[in-house]
Short mmCIF file of C-alpha atoms and ligand atoms in Angstrom, two decimals:
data_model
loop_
_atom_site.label_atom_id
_atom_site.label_comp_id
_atom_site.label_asym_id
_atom_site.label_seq_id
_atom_site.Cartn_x
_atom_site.Cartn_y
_atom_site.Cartn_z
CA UNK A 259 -21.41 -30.89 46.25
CA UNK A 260 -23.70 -31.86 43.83
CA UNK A 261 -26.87 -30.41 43.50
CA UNK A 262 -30.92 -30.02 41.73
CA UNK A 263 -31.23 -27.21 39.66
CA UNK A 264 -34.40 -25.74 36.97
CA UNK A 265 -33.34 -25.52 33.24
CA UNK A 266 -34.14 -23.18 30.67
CA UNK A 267 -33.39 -23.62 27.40
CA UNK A 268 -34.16 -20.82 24.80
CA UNK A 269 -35.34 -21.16 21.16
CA UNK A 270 -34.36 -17.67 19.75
CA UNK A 271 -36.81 -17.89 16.36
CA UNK A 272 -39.70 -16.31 14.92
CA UNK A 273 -41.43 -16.36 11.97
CA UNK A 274 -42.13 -12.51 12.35
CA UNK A 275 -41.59 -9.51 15.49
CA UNK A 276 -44.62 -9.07 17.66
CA UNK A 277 -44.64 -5.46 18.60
CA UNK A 278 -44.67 -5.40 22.41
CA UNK A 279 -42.24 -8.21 22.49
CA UNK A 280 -39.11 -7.92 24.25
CA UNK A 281 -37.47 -11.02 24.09
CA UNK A 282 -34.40 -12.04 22.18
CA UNK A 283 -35.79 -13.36 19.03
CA UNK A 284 -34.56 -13.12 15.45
CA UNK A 285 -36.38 -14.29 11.88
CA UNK A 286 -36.54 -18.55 11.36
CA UNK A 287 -36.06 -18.07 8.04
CA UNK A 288 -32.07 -16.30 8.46
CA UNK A 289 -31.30 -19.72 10.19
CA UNK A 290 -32.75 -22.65 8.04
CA UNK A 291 -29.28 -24.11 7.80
CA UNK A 292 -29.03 -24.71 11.58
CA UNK A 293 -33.00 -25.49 11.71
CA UNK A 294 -32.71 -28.73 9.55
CA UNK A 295 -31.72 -31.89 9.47
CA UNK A 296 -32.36 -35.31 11.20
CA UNK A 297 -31.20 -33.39 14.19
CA UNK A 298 -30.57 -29.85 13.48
CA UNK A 299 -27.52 -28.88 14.30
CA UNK A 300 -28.74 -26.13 16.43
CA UNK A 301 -30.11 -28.92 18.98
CA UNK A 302 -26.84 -30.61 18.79
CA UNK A 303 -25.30 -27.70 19.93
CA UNK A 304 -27.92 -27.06 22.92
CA UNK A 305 -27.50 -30.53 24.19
CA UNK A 306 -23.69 -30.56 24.77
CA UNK A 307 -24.22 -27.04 26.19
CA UNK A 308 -26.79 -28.66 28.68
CA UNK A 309 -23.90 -31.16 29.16
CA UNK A 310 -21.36 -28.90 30.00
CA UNK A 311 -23.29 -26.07 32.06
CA UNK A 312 -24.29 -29.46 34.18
CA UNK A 313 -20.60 -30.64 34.97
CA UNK A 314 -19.40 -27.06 34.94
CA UNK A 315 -21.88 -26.14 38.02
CA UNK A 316 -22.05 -29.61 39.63
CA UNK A 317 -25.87 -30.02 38.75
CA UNK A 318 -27.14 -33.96 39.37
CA UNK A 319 -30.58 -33.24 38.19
CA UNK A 320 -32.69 -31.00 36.15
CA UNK A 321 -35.71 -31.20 38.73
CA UNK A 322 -37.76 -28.61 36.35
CA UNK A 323 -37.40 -27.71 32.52
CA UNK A 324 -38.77 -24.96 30.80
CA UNK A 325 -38.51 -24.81 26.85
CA UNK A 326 -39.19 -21.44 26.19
CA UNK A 327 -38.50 -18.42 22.92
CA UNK A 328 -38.84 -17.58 20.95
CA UNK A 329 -40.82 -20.34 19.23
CA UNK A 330 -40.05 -23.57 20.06
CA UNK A 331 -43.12 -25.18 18.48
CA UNK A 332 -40.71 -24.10 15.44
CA UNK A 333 -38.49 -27.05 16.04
CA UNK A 334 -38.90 -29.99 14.32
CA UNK A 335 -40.61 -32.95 15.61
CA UNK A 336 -36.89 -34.81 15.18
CA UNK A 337 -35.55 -32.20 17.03
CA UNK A 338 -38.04 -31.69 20.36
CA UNK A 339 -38.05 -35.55 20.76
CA UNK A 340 -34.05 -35.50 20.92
CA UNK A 341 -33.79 -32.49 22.58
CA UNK A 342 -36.11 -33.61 25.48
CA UNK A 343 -35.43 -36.93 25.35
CA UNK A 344 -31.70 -36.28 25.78
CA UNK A 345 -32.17 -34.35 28.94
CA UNK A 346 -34.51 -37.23 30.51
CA UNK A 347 -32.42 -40.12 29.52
CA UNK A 348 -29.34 -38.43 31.31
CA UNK A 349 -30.46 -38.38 34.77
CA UNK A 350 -32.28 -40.98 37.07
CA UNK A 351 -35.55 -38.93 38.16
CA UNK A 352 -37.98 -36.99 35.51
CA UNK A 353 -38.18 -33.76 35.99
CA UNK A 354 -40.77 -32.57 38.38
CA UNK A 355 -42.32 -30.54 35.35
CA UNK A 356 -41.25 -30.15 31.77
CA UNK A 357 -42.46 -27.07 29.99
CA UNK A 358 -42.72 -26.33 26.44
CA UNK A 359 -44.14 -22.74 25.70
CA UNK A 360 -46.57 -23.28 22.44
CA UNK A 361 -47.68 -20.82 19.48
CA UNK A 362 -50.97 -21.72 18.77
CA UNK A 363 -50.41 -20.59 15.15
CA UNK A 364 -47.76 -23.37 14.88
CA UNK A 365 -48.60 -25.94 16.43
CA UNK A 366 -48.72 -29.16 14.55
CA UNK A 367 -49.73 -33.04 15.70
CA UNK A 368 -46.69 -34.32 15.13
CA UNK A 369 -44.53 -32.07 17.19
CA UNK A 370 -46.81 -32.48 20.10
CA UNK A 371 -46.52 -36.23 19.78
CA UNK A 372 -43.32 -35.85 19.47
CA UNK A 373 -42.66 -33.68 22.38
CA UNK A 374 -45.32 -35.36 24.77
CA UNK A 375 -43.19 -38.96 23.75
CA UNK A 376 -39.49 -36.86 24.82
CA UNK A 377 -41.11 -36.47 28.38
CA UNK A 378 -42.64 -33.10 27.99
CA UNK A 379 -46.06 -32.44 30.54
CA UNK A 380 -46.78 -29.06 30.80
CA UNK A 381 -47.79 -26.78 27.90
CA UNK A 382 -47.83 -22.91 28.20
CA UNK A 383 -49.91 -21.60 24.92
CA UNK A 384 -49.16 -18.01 24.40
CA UNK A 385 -53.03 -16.77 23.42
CA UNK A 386 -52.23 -13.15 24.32
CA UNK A 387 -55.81 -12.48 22.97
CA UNK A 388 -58.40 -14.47 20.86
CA UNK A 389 -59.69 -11.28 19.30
CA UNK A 390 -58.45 -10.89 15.53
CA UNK A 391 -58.31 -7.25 15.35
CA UNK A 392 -56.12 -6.92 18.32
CA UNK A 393 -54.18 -9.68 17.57
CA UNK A 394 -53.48 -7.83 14.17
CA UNK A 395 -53.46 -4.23 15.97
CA UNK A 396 -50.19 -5.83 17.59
CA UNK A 397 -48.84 -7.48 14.49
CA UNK A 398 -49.29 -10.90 15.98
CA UNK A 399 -49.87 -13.65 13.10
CA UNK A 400 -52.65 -16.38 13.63
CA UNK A 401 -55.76 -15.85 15.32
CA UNK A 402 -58.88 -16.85 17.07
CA UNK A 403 -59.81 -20.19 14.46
CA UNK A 404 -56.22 -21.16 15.22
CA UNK A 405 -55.90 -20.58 18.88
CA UNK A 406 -58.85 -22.48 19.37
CA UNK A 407 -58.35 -25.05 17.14
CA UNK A 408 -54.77 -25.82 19.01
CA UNK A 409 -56.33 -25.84 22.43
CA UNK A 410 -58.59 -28.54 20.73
CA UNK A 411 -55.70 -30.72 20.16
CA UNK A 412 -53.85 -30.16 23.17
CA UNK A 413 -56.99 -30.32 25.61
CA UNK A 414 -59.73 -32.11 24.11
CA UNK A 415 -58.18 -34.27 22.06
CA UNK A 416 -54.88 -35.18 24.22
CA UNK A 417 -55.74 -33.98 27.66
CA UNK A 418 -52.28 -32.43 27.87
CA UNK A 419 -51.63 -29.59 30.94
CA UNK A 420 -52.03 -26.30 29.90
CA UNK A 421 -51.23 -22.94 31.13
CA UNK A 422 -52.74 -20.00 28.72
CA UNK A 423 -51.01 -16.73 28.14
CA UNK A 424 -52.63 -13.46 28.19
CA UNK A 425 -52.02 -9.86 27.44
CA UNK A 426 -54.28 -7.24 29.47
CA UNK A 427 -54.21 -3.59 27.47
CA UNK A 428 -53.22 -3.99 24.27
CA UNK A 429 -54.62 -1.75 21.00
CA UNK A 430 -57.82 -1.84 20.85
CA UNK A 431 -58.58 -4.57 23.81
CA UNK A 432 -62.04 -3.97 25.71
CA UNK A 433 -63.04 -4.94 28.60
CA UNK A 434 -66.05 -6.75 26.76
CA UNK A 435 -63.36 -8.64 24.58
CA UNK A 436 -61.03 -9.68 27.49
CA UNK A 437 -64.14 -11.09 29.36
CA UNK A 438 -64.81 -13.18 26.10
CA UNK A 439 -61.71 -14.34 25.60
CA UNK A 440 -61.28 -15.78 29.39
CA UNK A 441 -64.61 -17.07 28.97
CA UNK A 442 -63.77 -18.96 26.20
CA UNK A 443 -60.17 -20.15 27.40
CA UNK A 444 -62.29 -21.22 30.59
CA UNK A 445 -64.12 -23.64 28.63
CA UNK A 446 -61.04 -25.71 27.71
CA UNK A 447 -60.04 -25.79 31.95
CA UNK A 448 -56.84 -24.81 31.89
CA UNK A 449 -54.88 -25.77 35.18
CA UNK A 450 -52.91 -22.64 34.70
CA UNK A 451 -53.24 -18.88 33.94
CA UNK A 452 -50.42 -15.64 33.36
CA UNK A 453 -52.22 -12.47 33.02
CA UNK A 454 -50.26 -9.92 32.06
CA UNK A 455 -50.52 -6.21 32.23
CA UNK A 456 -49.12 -4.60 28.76
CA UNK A 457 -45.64 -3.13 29.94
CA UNK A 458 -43.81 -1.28 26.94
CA UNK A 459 -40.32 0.37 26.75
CA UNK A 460 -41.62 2.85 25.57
CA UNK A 461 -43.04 5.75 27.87
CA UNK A 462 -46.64 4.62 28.48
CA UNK A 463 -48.97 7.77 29.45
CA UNK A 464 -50.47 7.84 32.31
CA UNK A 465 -53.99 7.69 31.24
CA UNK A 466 -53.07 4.21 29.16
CA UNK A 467 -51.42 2.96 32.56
CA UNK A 468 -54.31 3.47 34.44
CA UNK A 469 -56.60 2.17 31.47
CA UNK A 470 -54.10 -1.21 31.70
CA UNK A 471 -54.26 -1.13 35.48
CA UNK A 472 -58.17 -1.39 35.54
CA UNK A 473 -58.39 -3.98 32.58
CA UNK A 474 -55.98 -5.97 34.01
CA UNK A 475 -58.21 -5.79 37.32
CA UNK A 476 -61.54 -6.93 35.62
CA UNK A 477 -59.25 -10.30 34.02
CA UNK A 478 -58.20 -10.79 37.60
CA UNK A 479 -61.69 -10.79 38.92
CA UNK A 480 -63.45 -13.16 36.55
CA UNK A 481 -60.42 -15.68 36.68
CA UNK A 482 -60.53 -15.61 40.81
CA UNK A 483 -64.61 -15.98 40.43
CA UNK A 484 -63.58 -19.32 38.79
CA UNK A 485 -61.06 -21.05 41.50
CA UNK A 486 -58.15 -19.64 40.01
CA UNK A 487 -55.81 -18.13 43.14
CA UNK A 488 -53.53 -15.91 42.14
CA UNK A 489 -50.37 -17.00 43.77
CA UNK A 490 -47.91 -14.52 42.13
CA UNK A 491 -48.35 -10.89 40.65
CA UNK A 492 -49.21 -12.27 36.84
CA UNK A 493 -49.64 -16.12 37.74
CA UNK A 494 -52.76 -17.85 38.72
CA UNK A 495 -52.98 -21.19 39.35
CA UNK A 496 -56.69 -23.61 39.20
CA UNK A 497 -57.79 -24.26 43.17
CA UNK A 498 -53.90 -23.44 44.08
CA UNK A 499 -52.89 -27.10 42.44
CA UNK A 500 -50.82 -26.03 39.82
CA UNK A 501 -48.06 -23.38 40.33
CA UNK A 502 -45.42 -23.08 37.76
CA UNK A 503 -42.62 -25.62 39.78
CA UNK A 504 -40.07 -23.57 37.58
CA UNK A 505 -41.24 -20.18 37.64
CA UNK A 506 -41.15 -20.49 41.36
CA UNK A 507 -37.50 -20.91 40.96
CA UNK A 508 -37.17 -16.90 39.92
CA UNK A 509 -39.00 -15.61 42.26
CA UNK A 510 -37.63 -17.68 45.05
CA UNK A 511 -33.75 -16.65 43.70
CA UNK A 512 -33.25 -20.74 43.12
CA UNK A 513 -30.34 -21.73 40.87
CA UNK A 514 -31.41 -22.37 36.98
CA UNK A 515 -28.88 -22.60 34.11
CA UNK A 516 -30.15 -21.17 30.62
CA UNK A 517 -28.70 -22.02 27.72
CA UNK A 518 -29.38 -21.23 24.24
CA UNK A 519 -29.03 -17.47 22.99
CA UNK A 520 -30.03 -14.82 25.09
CA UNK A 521 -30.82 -17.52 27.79
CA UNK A 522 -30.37 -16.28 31.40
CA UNK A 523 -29.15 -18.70 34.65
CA UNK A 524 -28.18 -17.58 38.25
CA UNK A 525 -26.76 -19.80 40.93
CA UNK A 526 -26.92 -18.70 44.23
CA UNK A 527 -24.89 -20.03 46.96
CA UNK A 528 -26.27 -20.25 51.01
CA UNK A 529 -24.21 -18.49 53.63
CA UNK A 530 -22.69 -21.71 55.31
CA UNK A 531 -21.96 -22.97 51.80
CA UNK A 532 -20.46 -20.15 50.52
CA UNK A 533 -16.82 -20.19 50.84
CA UNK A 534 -16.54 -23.71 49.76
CA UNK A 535 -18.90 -22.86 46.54
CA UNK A 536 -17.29 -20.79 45.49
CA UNK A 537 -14.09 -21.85 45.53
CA UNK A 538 -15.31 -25.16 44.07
CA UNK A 539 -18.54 -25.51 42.25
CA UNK A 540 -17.28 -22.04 40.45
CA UNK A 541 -14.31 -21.56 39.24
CA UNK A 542 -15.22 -17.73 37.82
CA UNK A 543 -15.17 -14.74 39.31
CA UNK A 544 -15.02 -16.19 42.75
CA UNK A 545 -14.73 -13.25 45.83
CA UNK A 546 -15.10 -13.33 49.24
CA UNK A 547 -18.32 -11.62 49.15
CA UNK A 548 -19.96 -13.37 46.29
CA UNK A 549 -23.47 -13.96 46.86
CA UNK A 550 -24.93 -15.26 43.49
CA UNK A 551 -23.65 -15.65 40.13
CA UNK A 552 -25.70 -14.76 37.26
CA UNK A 553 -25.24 -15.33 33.35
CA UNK A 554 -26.13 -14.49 30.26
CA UNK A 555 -25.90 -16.24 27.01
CA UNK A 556 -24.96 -14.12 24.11
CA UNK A 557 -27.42 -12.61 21.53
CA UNK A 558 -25.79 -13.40 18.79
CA UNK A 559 -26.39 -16.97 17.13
CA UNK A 560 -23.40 -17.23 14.66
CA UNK A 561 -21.17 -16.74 17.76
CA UNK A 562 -23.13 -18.97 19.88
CA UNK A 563 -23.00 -21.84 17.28
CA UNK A 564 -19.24 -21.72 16.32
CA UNK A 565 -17.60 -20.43 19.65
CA UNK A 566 -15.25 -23.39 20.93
CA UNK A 567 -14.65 -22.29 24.61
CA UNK A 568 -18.38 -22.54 25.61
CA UNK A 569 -17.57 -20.20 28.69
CA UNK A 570 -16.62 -17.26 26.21
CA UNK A 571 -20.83 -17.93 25.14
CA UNK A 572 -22.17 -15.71 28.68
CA UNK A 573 -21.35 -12.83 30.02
CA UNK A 574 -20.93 -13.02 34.02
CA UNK A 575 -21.96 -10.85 36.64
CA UNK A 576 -21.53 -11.51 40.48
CA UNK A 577 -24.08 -10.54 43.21
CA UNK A 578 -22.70 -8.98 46.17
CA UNK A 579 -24.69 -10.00 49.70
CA UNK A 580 -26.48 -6.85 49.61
CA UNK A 581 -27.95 -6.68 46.51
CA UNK A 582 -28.97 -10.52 46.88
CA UNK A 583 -30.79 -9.37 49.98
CA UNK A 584 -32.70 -6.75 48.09
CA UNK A 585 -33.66 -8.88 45.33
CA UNK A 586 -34.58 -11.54 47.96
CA UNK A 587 -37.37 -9.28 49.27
CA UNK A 588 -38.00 -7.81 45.63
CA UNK A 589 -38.55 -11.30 44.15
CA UNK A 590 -40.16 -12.72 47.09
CA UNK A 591 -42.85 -10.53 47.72
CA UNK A 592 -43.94 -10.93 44.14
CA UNK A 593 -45.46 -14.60 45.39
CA UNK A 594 -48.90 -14.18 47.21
CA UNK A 595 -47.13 -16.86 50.38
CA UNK A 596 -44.23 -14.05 50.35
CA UNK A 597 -41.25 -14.80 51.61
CA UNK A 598 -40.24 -18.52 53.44
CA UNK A 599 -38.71 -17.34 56.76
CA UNK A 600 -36.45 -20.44 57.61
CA UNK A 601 -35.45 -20.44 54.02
CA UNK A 602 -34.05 -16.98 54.46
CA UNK A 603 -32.53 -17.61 57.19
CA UNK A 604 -30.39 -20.60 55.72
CA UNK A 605 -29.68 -18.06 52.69
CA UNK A 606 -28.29 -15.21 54.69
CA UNK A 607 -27.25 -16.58 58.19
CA UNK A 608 -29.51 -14.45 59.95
CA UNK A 609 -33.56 -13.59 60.18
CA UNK A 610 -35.36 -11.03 57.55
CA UNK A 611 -35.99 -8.53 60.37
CA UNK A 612 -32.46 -8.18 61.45
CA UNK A 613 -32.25 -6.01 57.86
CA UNK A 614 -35.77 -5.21 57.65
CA UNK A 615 -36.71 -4.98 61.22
CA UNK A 616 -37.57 -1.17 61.13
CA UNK A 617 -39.45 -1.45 58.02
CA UNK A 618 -41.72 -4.25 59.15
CA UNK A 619 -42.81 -2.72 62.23
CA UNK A 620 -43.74 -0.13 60.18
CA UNK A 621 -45.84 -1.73 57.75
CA UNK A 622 -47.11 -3.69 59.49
CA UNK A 623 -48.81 -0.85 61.69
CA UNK A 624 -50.52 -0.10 58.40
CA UNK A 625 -51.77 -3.89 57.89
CA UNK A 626 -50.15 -3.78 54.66
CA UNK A 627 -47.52 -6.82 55.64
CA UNK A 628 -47.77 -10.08 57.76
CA UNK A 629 -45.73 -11.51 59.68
CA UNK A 630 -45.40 -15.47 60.86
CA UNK A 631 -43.40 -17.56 62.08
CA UNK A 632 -42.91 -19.27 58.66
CA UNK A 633 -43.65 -16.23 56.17
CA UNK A 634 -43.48 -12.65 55.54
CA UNK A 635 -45.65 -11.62 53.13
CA UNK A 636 -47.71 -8.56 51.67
CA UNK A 637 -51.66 -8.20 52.52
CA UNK A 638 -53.85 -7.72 48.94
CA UNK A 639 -53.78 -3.80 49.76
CA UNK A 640 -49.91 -3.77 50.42
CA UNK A 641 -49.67 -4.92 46.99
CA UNK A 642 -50.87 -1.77 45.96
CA UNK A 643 -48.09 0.08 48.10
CA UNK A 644 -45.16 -3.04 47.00
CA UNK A 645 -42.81 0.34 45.93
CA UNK A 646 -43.11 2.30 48.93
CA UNK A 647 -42.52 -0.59 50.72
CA UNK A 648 -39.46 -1.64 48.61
CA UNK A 649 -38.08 2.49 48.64
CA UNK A 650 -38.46 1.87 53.30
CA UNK A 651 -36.65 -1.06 53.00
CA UNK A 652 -33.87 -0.60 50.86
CA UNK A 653 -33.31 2.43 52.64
CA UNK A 654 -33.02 0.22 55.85
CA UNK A 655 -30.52 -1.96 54.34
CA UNK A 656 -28.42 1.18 53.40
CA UNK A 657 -27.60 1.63 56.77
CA UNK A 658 -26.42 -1.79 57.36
CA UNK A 659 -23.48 -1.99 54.69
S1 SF4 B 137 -43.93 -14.97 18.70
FE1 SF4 B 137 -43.55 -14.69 20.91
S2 SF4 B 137 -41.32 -14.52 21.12
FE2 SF4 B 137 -41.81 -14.28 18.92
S3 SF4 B 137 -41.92 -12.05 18.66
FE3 SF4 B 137 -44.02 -12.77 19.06
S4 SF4 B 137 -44.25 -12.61 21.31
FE4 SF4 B 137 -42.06 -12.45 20.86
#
C-alpha cells in the first residue's frame, strides 16, 4: 500500500567544528570536487537516493521535507533549486512544509532565491546566540552583525517563515545576554522558536546542570510572556500556529526516510498492517514481531558517493513491539498534547492503559498526568518528574513480555 511519509535529507558540511556539536559533519573544503558543478554531483546522488528510498518503501508523497546538516546554505544556488525542485516536481501535492535549516553566517541572496523558487517555505536559522564572545567561547564563526543582517533578508526584506535556533548555557552565556538576544530575535516575529538546553557528552557537573536548568527556565519565561506556547520540551511555537509539521513526525514515531550521510529514517508499521508490511513494503529483515524499522545512512561520504547497491549505504535495525511501546510513551510525552489515544490504539491493537494501566493510576493520584478520552499527557509539574515516570512505566511493561 502506498503511503505519505516526512523526508530528511542531510548536508554533511562545514566550513569549521562547533564545539558542542554532535552531528555528523565533516570540513566543505575535503569535498569541493563533489560540491561543484552545474549540479554537483553530490545532489545528483541525493536525488536518485530520494528516488529509490521512495519506490523501495512504497512512499506516494513527501507530505513534509526537512533540509537539514550540516550546512546546507553551503550548497549552491544550482544545486538547492534542483534539489528541491526535483522532489516537488515528482509528486502531485507540495509538501505540507519544506524546511531548509540556515547559517546565518552563510547565507547569501541568491541561494535563498533560489531555494524559495525550488518550493522551499520554512526557514530554521541556527542563531544559537547573538552574543560575539560566546559565539567565539564555542568556536562558532559569524556573529551578531551577521545574524542580524540575515534575519534582515529573510524577514524584512522577503517575509520568509522563520524558526530561530537557540542554545541556553553555553561559556560565558548570562542570563542578561540570553534576555537580549530573545529580545532582539523577537523583533524580527519569528513564527517559530527551539530553545535548547546545552547537553554535552561530556560529563556536565552538577552545578553547570543546574546553572543550564535555570537559564534555560528564564528563555522559557520571556518567550511564553510573548504568545509563544511551548508545545514540545525545546519547541515553541507563536499563538500555537506554527508547530514544526515534520518534527512532529519524531516525536509521534511517524515514518520519515533520511538520506544523505549520517541521515536517519524509521518506518513503523500499525498492528493490523503489520504482517502484510512487512512482508511487502519491506523486503529486509522482516520477523514476525517487527514493529518498526529504523536506518541509518553511513558516515562516511566516499562510500556513500560510489557504493552501487544503495541498500549496502544504511545500516538496519528492527524494533521489536516492546521497545516501540516504550519509545511510544518516551517520544510522546515529549509533546505538551502528549500522547493521541485513538492513534495508539490503531498502532498497538489495544489502549495505553492496558500496558500502563498501573502506572497511570498512580500518577495520576499525584496530578502529575492527565488522562482523556483523546490524550494522555503530562501536567507542567510532571514534566519535572518525566524519568520517574518513564523508570514506573517501563517497569510495568516488564511484566507484560
Ligand atoms: S555549523 Fe552547525 S552542524 Fe556545523 S559544526 Fe556548527 S553546529 Fe554543527
Amino acid at each position: 500500500m502506498k503511503k505519505n511519509a516526512g523526508l530528511y535529507i542531510h548536508i554533511p558540511f562545514c566550513l569549521q567544528k562547533c564545539n558542542y556539536c554532535d552531528f555528523f559533519s565533516v570540513k566543505a573544503g575535503r569535498f569541493k570536487d563533489i560540491l561543484s558543478g552545474p549540479i554537483s554531483p553530490f545532489v545528483l546522488r541525493l536525488t536518485d537516493d530520494i528516488t529509490i528510498q521512495a519506490a523501495k518503501y512504497g512512499i506516494s508523497e513527501w507530505d513534509t521535507v526537512y533540509i537539514g546538516g550540516g550546512t546546507p546554505s553551503l550548497l549552491s544556488p544550482y544545486d538547492i533549486y534542483y534539489l528541491s525542485s526535483q522532489i516537488i516536481d515528482a509528486q502531485k501535492n507540495p509538501p505540507k512544509e519544506f524546511t531548509v535549516e540556515i547559517n546565518p553566517e552563510d547565507l547569501a541572496e541568491d541561494f535563498l532565491s533560489a531555494a524559495v523558487k525550488g518550493g522551499v517555505n520554512r526557514f530554521s536559522v541556527g542563531i544559537q546566540s547573538l552574543n560575539d564572545e560566546v559565539l567565539s567561547a564555542c568556536k562558532r564563526r559569524g556573529g551578531r552583525k551577521m545574524s542580524l543582517s540575515a534575519l534582515e533578508l529573510l524577514r524584512t526584506q522577503k517575509n520568509l517563515m522563520l524558526s530561530c535556533d537557540l542554545i541556553a548555557g553555553l561559556n560565558n552565556q548570562t542570563s542578561a545576554i540570553l534576555k537580549d538576544d530573545i529580545e532582539t530575535l523577537l523583533t524580527f516575529k519569528p513564527e517559530h522558536f527551539s530553545l535548547y538546553a546545552l547537553c554535552s557528552n561530556t560529563k556536565i557537573s552538577d552545578e553547570k546542570d543546574d546553572e543550564i536548568a535555570e537559564l534555560w527556565n528564564y528563555g522559557k519565561d520571556i518567550l511564553e510572556k510573548n504568545s509563544y506556547n511551548k508545545y514540545e520540551v525545546s519547541n515553541f511555537s507563536y499563538k500555537n500556529l506554527y508547530k514544526s509539521i515534520h518534527n512532529e513526525k519524531y516525536w509521534r514515531l511517524e515514518n520519515y526516510i533520511g538520506v544523505g550521510p549520517g541521515a536517519f529514517g524509521s518506518i513503523f508499521f500499525d498492528k493490523e498492517s503489520l504482517s502484510a508490511s512487512v512482508n511487502t513494503d519491506v523486503h529486509l529483515h522482516a520477523q514476525a514481531n517487527v514493529f518498526a524499522l529504523r536506518f541509518s545512512a553511513i558516515k562516511n561520504i566516499e562510500k556513500w558517493m560510489t557504493l552501487q547497491n544503495r541498500d549496502e549505504v544504511y545500516e538496519y535495525e528492527t524494533v521489536n513491539e516492546k521497545e516501540f511501546i516504550e519509545e511510544a510513551f518516551m517520544m510522546g510525552l515529549r509533546l505538551t498534547d502528549g500522547i493521541d489515544r485513538p492513534f495508539f490504539k490503531s498502532r498497538f491493537g489495544t489502549d495505553i492503559t492496558a500496558f500502563a494501566g498501573n502506572t497511570i493510576s498512580k500518577w495520576l493520584n499525584k496530578k502529575a498526568v492527565v488522562l482523556t478520552e483523546e490524550k494522555f499527557y503530562l501536567t507542567e509539574n510532571g514534566f519535572l518528574y518525566l524519568n520517574l515516570f518513564l523508570r514506573d512505566l517501563f517497569q510495568e511493561i516488564d511484566t507484560l513480555f
